[in-house]
Structures are given as C-alpha cells and as structure tokens.
Tab-separated table of C-alpha atoms in Angstrom:
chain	number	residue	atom	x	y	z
A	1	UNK	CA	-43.684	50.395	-43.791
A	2	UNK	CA	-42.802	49.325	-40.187
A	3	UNK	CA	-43.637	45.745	-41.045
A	4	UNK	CA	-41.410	45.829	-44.566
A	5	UNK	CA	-38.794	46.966	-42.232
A	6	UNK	CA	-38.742	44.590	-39.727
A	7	UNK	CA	-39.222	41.775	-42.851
A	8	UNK	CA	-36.278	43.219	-44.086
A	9	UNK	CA	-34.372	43.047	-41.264
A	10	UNK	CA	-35.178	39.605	-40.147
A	11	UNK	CA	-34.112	39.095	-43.732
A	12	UNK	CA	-30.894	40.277	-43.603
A	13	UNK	CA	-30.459	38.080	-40.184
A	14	UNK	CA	-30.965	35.231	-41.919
A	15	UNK	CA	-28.770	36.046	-44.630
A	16	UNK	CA	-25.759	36.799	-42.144
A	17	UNK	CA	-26.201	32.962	-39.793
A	18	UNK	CA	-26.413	31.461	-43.663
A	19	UNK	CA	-23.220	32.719	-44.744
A	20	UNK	CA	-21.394	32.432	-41.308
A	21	UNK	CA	-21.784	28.755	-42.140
A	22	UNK	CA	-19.174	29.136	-44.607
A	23	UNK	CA	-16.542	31.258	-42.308
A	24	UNK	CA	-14.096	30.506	-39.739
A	25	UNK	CA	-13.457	33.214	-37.708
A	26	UNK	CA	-10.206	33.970	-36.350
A	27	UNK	CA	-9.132	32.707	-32.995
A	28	UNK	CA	-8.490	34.772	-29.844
A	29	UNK	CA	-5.867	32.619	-28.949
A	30	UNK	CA	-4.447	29.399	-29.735
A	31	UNK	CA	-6.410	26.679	-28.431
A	32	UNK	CA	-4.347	23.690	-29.068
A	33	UNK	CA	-3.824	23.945	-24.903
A	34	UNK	CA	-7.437	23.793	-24.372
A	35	UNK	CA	-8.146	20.930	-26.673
A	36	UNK	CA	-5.191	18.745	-25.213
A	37	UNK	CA	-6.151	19.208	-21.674
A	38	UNK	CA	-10.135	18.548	-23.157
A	39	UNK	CA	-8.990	15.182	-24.755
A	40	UNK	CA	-6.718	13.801	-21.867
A	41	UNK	CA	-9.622	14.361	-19.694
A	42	UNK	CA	-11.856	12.661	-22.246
A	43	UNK	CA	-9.664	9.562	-22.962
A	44	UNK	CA	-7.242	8.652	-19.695
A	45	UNK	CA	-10.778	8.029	-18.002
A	46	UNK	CA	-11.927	5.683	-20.227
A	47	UNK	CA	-8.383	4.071	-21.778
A	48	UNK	CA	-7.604	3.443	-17.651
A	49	UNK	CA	-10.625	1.752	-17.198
A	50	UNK	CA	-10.248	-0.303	-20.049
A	51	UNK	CA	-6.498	-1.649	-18.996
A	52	UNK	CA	-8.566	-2.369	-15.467
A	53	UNK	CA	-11.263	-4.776	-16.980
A	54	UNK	CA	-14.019	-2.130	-16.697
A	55	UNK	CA	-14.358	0.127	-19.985
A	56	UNK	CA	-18.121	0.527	-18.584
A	57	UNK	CA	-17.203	2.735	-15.707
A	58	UNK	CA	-14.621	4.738	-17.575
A	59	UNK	CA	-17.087	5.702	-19.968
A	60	UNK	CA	-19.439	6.916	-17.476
A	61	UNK	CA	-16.399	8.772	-15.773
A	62	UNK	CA	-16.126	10.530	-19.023
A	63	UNK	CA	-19.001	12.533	-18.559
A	64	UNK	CA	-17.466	13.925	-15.968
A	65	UNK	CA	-14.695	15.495	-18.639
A	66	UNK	CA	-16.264	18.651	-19.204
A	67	UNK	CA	-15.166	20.770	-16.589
A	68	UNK	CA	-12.303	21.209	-18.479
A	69	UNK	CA	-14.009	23.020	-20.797
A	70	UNK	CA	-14.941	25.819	-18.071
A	71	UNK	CA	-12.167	28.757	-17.142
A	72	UNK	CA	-10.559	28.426	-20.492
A	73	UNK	CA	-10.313	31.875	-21.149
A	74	UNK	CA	-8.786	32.733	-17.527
A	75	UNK	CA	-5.262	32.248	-17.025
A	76	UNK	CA	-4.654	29.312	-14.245
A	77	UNK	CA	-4.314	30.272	-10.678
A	78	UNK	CA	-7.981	32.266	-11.606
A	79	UNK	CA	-9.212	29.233	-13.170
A	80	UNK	CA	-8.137	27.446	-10.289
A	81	UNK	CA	-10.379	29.876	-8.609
A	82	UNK	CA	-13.610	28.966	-10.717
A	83	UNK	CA	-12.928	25.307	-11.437
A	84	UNK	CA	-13.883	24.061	-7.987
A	85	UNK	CA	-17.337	25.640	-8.075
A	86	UNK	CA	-17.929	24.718	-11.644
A	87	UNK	CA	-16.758	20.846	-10.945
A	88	UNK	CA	-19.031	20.802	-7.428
A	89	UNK	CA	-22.087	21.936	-10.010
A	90	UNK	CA	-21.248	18.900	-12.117
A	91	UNK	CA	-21.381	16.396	-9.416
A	92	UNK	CA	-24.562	17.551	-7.837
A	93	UNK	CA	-25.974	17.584	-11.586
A	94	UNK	CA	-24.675	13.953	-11.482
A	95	UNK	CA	-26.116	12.876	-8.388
A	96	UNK	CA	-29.612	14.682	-8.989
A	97	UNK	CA	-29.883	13.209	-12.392
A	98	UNK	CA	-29.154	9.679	-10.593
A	99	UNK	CA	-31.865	9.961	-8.177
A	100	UNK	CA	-34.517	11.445	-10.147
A	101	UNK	CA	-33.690	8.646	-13.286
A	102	UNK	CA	-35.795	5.928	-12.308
A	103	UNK	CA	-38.874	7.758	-12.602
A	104	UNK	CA	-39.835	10.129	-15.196
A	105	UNK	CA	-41.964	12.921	-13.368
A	106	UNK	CA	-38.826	13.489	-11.323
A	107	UNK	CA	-36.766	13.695	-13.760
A	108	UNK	CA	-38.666	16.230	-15.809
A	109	UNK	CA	-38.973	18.179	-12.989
A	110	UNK	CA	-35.779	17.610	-11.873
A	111	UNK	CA	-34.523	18.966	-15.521
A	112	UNK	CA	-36.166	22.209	-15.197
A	113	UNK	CA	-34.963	23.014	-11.959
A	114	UNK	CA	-31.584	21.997	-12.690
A	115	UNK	CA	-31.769	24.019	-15.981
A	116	UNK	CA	-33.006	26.984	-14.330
A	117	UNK	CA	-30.604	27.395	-11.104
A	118	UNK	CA	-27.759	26.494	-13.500
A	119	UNK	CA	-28.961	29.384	-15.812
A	120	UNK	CA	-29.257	31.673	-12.463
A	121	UNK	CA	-25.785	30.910	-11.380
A	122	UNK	CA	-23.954	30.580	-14.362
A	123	UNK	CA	-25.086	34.241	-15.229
A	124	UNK	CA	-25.064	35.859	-12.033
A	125	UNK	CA	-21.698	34.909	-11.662
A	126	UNK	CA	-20.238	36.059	-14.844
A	127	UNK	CA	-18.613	32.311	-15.380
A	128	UNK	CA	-19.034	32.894	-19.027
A	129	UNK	CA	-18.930	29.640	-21.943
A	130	UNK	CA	-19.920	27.208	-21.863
A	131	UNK	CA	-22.560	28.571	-19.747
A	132	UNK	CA	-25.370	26.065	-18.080
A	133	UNK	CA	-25.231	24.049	-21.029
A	134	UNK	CA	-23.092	21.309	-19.200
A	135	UNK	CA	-24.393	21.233	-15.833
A	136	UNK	CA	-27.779	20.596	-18.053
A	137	UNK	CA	-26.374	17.524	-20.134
A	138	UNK	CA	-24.841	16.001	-17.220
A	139	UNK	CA	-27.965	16.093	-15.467
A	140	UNK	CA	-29.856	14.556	-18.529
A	141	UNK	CA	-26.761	12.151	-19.340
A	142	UNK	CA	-27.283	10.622	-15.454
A	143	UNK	CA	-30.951	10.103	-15.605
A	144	UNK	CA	-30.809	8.417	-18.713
A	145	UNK	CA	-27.966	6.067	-18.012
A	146	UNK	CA	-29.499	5.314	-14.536
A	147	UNK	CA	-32.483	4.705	-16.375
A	148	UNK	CA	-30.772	2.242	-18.153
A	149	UNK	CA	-30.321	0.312	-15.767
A	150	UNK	CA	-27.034	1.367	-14.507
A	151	UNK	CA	-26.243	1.197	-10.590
A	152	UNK	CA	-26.595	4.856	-9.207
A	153	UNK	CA	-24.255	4.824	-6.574
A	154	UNK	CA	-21.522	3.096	-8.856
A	155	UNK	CA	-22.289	5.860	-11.390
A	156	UNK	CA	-21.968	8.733	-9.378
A	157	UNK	CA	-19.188	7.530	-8.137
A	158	UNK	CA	-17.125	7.110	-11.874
A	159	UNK	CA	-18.476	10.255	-13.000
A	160	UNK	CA	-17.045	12.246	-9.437
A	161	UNK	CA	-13.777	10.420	-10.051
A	162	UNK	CA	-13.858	11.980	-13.959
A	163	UNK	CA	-14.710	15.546	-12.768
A	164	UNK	CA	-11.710	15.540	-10.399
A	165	UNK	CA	-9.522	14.051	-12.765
A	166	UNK	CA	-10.663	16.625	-15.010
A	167	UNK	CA	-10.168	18.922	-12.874
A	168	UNK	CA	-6.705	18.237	-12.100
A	169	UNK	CA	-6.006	18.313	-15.697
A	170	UNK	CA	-8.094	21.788	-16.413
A	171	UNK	CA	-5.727	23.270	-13.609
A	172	UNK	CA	-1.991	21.291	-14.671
A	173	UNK	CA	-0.182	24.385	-15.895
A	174	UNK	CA	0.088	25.342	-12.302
A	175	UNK	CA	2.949	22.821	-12.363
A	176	UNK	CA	4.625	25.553	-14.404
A	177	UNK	CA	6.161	27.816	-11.941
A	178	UNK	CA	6.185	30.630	-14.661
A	179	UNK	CA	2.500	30.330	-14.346
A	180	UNK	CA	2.051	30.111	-10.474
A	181	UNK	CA	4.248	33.669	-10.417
A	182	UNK	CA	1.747	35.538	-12.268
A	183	UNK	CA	-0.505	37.904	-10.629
A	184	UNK	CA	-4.386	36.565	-10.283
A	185	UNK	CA	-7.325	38.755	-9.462
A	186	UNK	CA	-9.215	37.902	-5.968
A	187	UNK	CA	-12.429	35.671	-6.296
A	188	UNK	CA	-14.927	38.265	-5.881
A	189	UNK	CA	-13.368	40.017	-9.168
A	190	UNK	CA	-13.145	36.659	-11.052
A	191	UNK	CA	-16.653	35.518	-10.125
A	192	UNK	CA	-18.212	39.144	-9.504
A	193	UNK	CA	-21.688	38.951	-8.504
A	194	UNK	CA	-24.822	37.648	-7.917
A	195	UNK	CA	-25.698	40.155	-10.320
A	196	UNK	CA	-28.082	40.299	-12.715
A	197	UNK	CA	-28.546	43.257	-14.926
A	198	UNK	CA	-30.770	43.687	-17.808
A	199	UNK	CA	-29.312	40.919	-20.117
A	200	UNK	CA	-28.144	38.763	-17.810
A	201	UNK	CA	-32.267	38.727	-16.687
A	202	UNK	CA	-33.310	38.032	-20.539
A	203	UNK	CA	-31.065	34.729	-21.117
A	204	UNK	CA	-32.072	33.594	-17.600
A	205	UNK	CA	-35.679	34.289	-19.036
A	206	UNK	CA	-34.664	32.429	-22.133
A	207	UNK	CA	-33.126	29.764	-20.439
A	208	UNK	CA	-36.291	29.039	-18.344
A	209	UNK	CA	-38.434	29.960	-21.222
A	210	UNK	CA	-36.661	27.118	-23.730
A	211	UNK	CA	-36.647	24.782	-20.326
A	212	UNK	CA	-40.488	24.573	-20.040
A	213	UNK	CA	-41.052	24.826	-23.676
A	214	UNK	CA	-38.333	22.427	-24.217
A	215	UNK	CA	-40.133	19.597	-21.765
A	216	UNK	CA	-43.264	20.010	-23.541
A	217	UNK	CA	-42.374	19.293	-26.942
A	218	UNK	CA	-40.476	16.090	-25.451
A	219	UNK	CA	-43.726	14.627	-23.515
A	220	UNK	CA	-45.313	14.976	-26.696
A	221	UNK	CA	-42.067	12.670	-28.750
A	222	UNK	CA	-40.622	10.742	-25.416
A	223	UNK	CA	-39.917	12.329	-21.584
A	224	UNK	CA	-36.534	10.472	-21.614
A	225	UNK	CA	-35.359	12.440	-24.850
A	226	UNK	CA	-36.798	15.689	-23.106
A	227	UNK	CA	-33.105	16.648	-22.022
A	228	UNK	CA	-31.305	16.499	-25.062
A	229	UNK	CA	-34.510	18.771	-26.970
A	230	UNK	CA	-33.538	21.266	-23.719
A	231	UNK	CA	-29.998	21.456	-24.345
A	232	UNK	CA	-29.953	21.990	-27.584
A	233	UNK	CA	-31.657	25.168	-26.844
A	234	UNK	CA	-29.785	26.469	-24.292
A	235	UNK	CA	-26.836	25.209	-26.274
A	236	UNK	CA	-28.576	28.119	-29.176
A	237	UNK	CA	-29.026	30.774	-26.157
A	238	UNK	CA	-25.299	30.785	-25.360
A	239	UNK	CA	-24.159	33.206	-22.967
A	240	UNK	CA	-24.141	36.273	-25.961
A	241	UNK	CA	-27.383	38.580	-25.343
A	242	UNK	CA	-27.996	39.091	-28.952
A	243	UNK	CA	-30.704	38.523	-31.626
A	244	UNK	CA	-28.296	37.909	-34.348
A	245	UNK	CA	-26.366	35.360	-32.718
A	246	UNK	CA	-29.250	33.412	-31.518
A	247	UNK	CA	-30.168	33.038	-35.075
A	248	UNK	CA	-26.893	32.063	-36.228
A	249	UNK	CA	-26.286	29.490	-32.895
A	250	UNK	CA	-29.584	27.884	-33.857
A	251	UNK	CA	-28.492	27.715	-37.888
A	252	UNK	CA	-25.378	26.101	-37.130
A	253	UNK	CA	-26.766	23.933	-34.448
A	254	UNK	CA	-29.473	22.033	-36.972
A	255	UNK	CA	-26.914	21.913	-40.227
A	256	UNK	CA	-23.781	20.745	-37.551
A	257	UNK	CA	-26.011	18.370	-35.860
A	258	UNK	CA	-27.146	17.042	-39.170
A	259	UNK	CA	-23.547	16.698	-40.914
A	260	UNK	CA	-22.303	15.506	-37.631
A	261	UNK	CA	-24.919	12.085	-37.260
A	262	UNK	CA	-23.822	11.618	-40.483
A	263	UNK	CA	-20.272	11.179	-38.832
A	264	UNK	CA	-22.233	9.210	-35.815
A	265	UNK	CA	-23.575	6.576	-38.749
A	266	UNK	CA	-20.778	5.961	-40.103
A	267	UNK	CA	-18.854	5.299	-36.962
A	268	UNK	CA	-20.977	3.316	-34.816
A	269	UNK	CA	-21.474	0.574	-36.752
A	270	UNK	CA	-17.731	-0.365	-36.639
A	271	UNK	CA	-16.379	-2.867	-33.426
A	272	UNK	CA	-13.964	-0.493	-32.449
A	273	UNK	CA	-12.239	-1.685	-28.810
A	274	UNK	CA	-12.793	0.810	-25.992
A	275	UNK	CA	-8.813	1.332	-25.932
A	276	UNK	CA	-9.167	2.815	-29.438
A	277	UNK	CA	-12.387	4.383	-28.951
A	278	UNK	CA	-10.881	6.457	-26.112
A	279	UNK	CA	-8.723	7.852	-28.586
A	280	UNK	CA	-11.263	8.382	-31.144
A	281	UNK	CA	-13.739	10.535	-28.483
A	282	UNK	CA	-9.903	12.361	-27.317
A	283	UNK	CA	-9.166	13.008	-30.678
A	284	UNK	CA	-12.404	14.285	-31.219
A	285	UNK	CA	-12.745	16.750	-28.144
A	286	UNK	CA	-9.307	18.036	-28.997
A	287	UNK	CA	-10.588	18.921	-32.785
A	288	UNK	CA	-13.741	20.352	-31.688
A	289	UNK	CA	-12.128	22.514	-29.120
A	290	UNK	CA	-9.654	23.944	-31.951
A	291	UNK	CA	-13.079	24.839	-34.168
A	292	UNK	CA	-15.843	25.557	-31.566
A	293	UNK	CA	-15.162	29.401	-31.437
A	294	UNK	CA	-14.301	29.803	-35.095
A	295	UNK	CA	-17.009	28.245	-36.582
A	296	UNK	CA	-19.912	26.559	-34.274
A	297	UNK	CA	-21.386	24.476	-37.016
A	298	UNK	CA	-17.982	22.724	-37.536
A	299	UNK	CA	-17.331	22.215	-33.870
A	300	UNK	CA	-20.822	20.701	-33.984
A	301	UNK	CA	-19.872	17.902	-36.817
A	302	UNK	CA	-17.264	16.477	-34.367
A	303	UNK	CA	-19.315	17.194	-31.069
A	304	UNK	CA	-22.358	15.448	-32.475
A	305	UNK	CA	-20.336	12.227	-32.889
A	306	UNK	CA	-19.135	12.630	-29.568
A	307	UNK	CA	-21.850	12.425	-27.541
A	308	UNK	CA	-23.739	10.109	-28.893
A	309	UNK	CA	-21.010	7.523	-29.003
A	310	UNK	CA	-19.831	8.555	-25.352
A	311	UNK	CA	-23.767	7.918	-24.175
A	312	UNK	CA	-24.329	4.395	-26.254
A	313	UNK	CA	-20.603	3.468	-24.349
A	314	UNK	CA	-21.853	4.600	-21.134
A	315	UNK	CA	-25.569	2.753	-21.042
A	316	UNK	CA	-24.433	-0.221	-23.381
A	317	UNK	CA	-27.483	-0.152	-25.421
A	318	UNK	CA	-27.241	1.598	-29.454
A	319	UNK	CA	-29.611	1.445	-32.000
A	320	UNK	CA	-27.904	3.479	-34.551
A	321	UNK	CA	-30.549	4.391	-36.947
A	322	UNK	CA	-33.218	5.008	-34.374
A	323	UNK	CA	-30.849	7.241	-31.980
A	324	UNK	CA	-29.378	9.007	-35.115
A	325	UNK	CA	-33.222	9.830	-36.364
A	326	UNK	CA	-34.194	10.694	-32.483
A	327	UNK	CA	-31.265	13.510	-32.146
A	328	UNK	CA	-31.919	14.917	-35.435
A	329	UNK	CA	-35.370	15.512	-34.252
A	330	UNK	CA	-34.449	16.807	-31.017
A	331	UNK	CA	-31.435	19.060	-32.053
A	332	UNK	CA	-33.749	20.826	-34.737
A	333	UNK	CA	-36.990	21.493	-31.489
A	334	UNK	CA	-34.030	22.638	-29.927
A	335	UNK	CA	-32.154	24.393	-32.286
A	336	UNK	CA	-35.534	26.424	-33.404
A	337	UNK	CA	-36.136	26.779	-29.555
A	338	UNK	CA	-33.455	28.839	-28.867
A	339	UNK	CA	-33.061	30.845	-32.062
A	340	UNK	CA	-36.881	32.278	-31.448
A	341	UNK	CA	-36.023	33.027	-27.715
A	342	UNK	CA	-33.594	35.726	-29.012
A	343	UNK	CA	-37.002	37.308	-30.497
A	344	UNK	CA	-36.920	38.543	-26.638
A	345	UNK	CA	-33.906	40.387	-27.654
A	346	UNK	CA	-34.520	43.795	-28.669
A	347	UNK	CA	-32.575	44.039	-32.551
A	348	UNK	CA	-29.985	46.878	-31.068
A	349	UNK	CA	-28.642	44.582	-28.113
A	350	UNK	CA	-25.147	43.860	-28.089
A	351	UNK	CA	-23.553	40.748	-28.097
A	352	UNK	CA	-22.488	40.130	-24.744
C-alpha cells in the first residue's frame, strides 16, 4: 500500500509539470520594465561595438548583461543595494573562467567550486532568482570562449565593461526622483544572513549534488560541454525548495530547450549583421523576461536561441547542427539532473 501511494503520488506530479506546460500563470507585476532594462543591456553592448569596428568584443561584453536580471523584484535604491555584490560575483566568475580555460582539469574544477560557493552565497544571502545559475554560466561561458582562442585579458576586460554597463542600466530608475524618495530597508534586512536553515541546506546540497554529478556525465560526452550539462540543472533546482517544482522546472527545461533549438536552427543559418543581431538577442531578452515567470518552458523557447547565438558571436566558431544536437543532449542530463535532486525534498515541503 505504501508503495501504490507513493506511485500514485509521483503520478499525480507528473501529471501537474505536464499540464503546466500548457498555462501561463499570472504575473506579479508587470515586467515590461524588467525586460527593457534586460534588452538595452543585451544590445547597446554589442550594437556600440559594432559602430566601433569590433562586434567581437561587444559580444563578449554581452555576457556580462545578466546582472540585470538580479534585484528585479526589489524596488531600486534596495537593488542598488544588491546589484554591486551580484555584478562583483560576475566578474570574478569571468576572470576565474578565463584563467582556468586553457586547460581542462582547471576548469572542471574550477566549475564545481564556482558552482558551489555561488550556491552557498546566493542562498545564504536570501538574493533570491535567478539564483547561482548566472554566476555558473558566466563562469562556463569564459572558459569556453578563452578556450577558443580568445585573448583573456581582452575578454575580461569587455565582459567587466558589460556588467557595469549593466549595472548602470539595472539601477536607471534612480534617475527618477519619485523613486530615490522612497523609503529602502538597510542592507542587513535586504541581504539578511549568512543563514542557512533547513531548505536553504537542501538546494545547497542539490546544487553541489547536480555539480559533481553534472561533471561526470560531461567527461563521459566532452569536459568543455560539462558547464552547460551543470547549469541546466541548477537552472531545474531554482531557488523554490519543493519536489513539485523541481519536476515541473526540469519538464519545461527539456520540451523549452527542445522547441527553442528549433528557433536556434532556423536562425543561425541566416547572415544577419551584428547591428541587427543586437536587436534580435535585445528583442529576445526583453520577450523572455515578459514570459519567464508565467510559463518557464516558453521563456525557455526564446532563451535557448539566445545563448547559443550570443556564444557562437562571442567565440566566432558555429556549427549549427552539431551545437544544436550537443545542447539538446546536455539540457535533457541536466534537465533530469535537477528534477531527481528534488527527490531530496521531502513531498510536504513548501515552495520557497
């Protein structure tokens, strides 16, 4: 009888991610704000570069863009607060990624001890989503484009530049003095912590748990695809300390990964110039930061697209078919990764 139980339950589970597929939840605020600030950061980088003579370097400052995503649900003068910590993360990401590139022991390594800390910090601290999953693709992103052959000191440098001008832009309403007037909570009640109770201690365990798991699968495939099979995962384990929601992060991660290379094949055969390509990867933050609360597996179909057209800009070097078949691979470990991790979740945990 237990056992029917349990069947049934992990049943019904599965029967709630499927249909969640199908649903766009409602919004807790608008996030047209967030997704305009996400794509200037995205695009300015890269259309700047472009007008300059060197779309190369703009790309790889784009990778600095996503530390706009971070503080979103604080208002301003607290994100302001959190932003500088988050964006100092980012960089040493970038520069550890940079160093350990050229050889891959240290950069396997390096990935689980990057993954790790940024787990340990991330939920200590209460920063809430994105979580470590940046600070983890950075990392990855600047190993592999060092790797390919990139200069690391020119890199580190474009992608610093990005995460300040991202930055700046994350933290532009303060122009508004409507929004400089409102009250904002002291750091220590913004960032409160190092603390970490009970379920803050499970997704640090899944986190590291995904991490090592994560790098074994990719010596087995390819070391240098290792990253992308890790964050994937932790992209499944979220910041939410729930068994349901691993299962439904790790549902929508494989189908939106899927649909979304589908999107990737379709656009990267095309010559499009890097002025208009800026645009495209803008337009496509902005729409995925609209979607990526209400429905994960949608965000995912423009996010997919994203990233692997924002790395094959960055190193110079795409073979569509074969990175299109590598990701698919890696995004399901991943996916499947993180969605059994939440087994560690007892079934009554709340969503946190």
């Amino acid at each position: 009888m237990p056992h029917r139980s349990a069947g049934r339950r992990f049943a019904a589970d599965l029967r709630h991610a499927a249909t969640s597929l199908f649903r766009l939840a409602p919004a807790p605020a608008p996030r047209w704000a967030i997704g305009l600030r996400a794509a200037i950061a995205m695009a300015v980088p890269i259309a700047a570069m472009t007008l300059l003579g060197r779309p190369d370097l703009g790309f790889q400052a784009a990778t600095g863009a996503f530390v706009a995503l971070y503080g979103t649900h604080l208002p301003v003068r607290e994100r302001a607060r959190v932003v500088p910590f988050v964006a100092g993360g980012l960089v040493l990401a970038a520069v550890l990624g940079a160093l350990a590139g050229p050889s891959p022991v240290a950069t396997l390594v390096g990935l689980a001890v990057v993954a790790i800390t940024a787990a340990v910090a991330m939920f200590g601290f209460a920063v809430g989503p994105p979580g470590p999953l940046f600070v983890v693709l950075v990392y990855g992103l600047s190993a592999h484009i060092v790797a390919s052959g990139a200069d690391a000191a020119t890199y580190v440098a474009a992608v610093a530049c990005g995460i300040l001008f991202s930055s700046l832009v994350s933290l532009a309403p303060l122009m508004l003095r409507s929004r400089r007037r409102r009250a904002a909570r002291p750091l220590r009640e913004v960032l409160p912590g190092p603390s970490w109770p009970p379920a803050e201690r499970l997704l640090v365990a899944r986190v590291a748990l995904v991490t090592v798991v994560g790098i074994g699968v990719g010596l087995l495939v390819d070391p240098d695809r290792a990253y992308w099979i890790v964050g994937a995962a932790i992209a499944v384990v979220g910041v939410a300390a729930d068994r349901r929601a691993a299962f439904i992060r790790g549902l929508h991660r494989m189908i939106g990964t899927i649909l979304g290379v589908g999107v990737y094949l379709l656009l990267a055969p095309l010559p499009i110039p890097a002025l208009w390509l800026a645009l495209l990867l803008g337009g496509l933050q902005f729409t995925i930061e609209l979607f990526v609360v209400r429905n994960y597996a949608l965000a995912l179909v423009f996010i997919t697209p994203l990233v692997l057209l924002l790395t094959g800009a960055a190193t110079g070097a795409v073979d569509t078919v074969a990175v299109a078949t590598e990701r698919v691979v890696d995004t399901l470990a991943g996916a499947v990764l993180g969605a059994v991790s939440g087994l560690l979740h007892a079934r009554d945990d709340p969503a946190g």
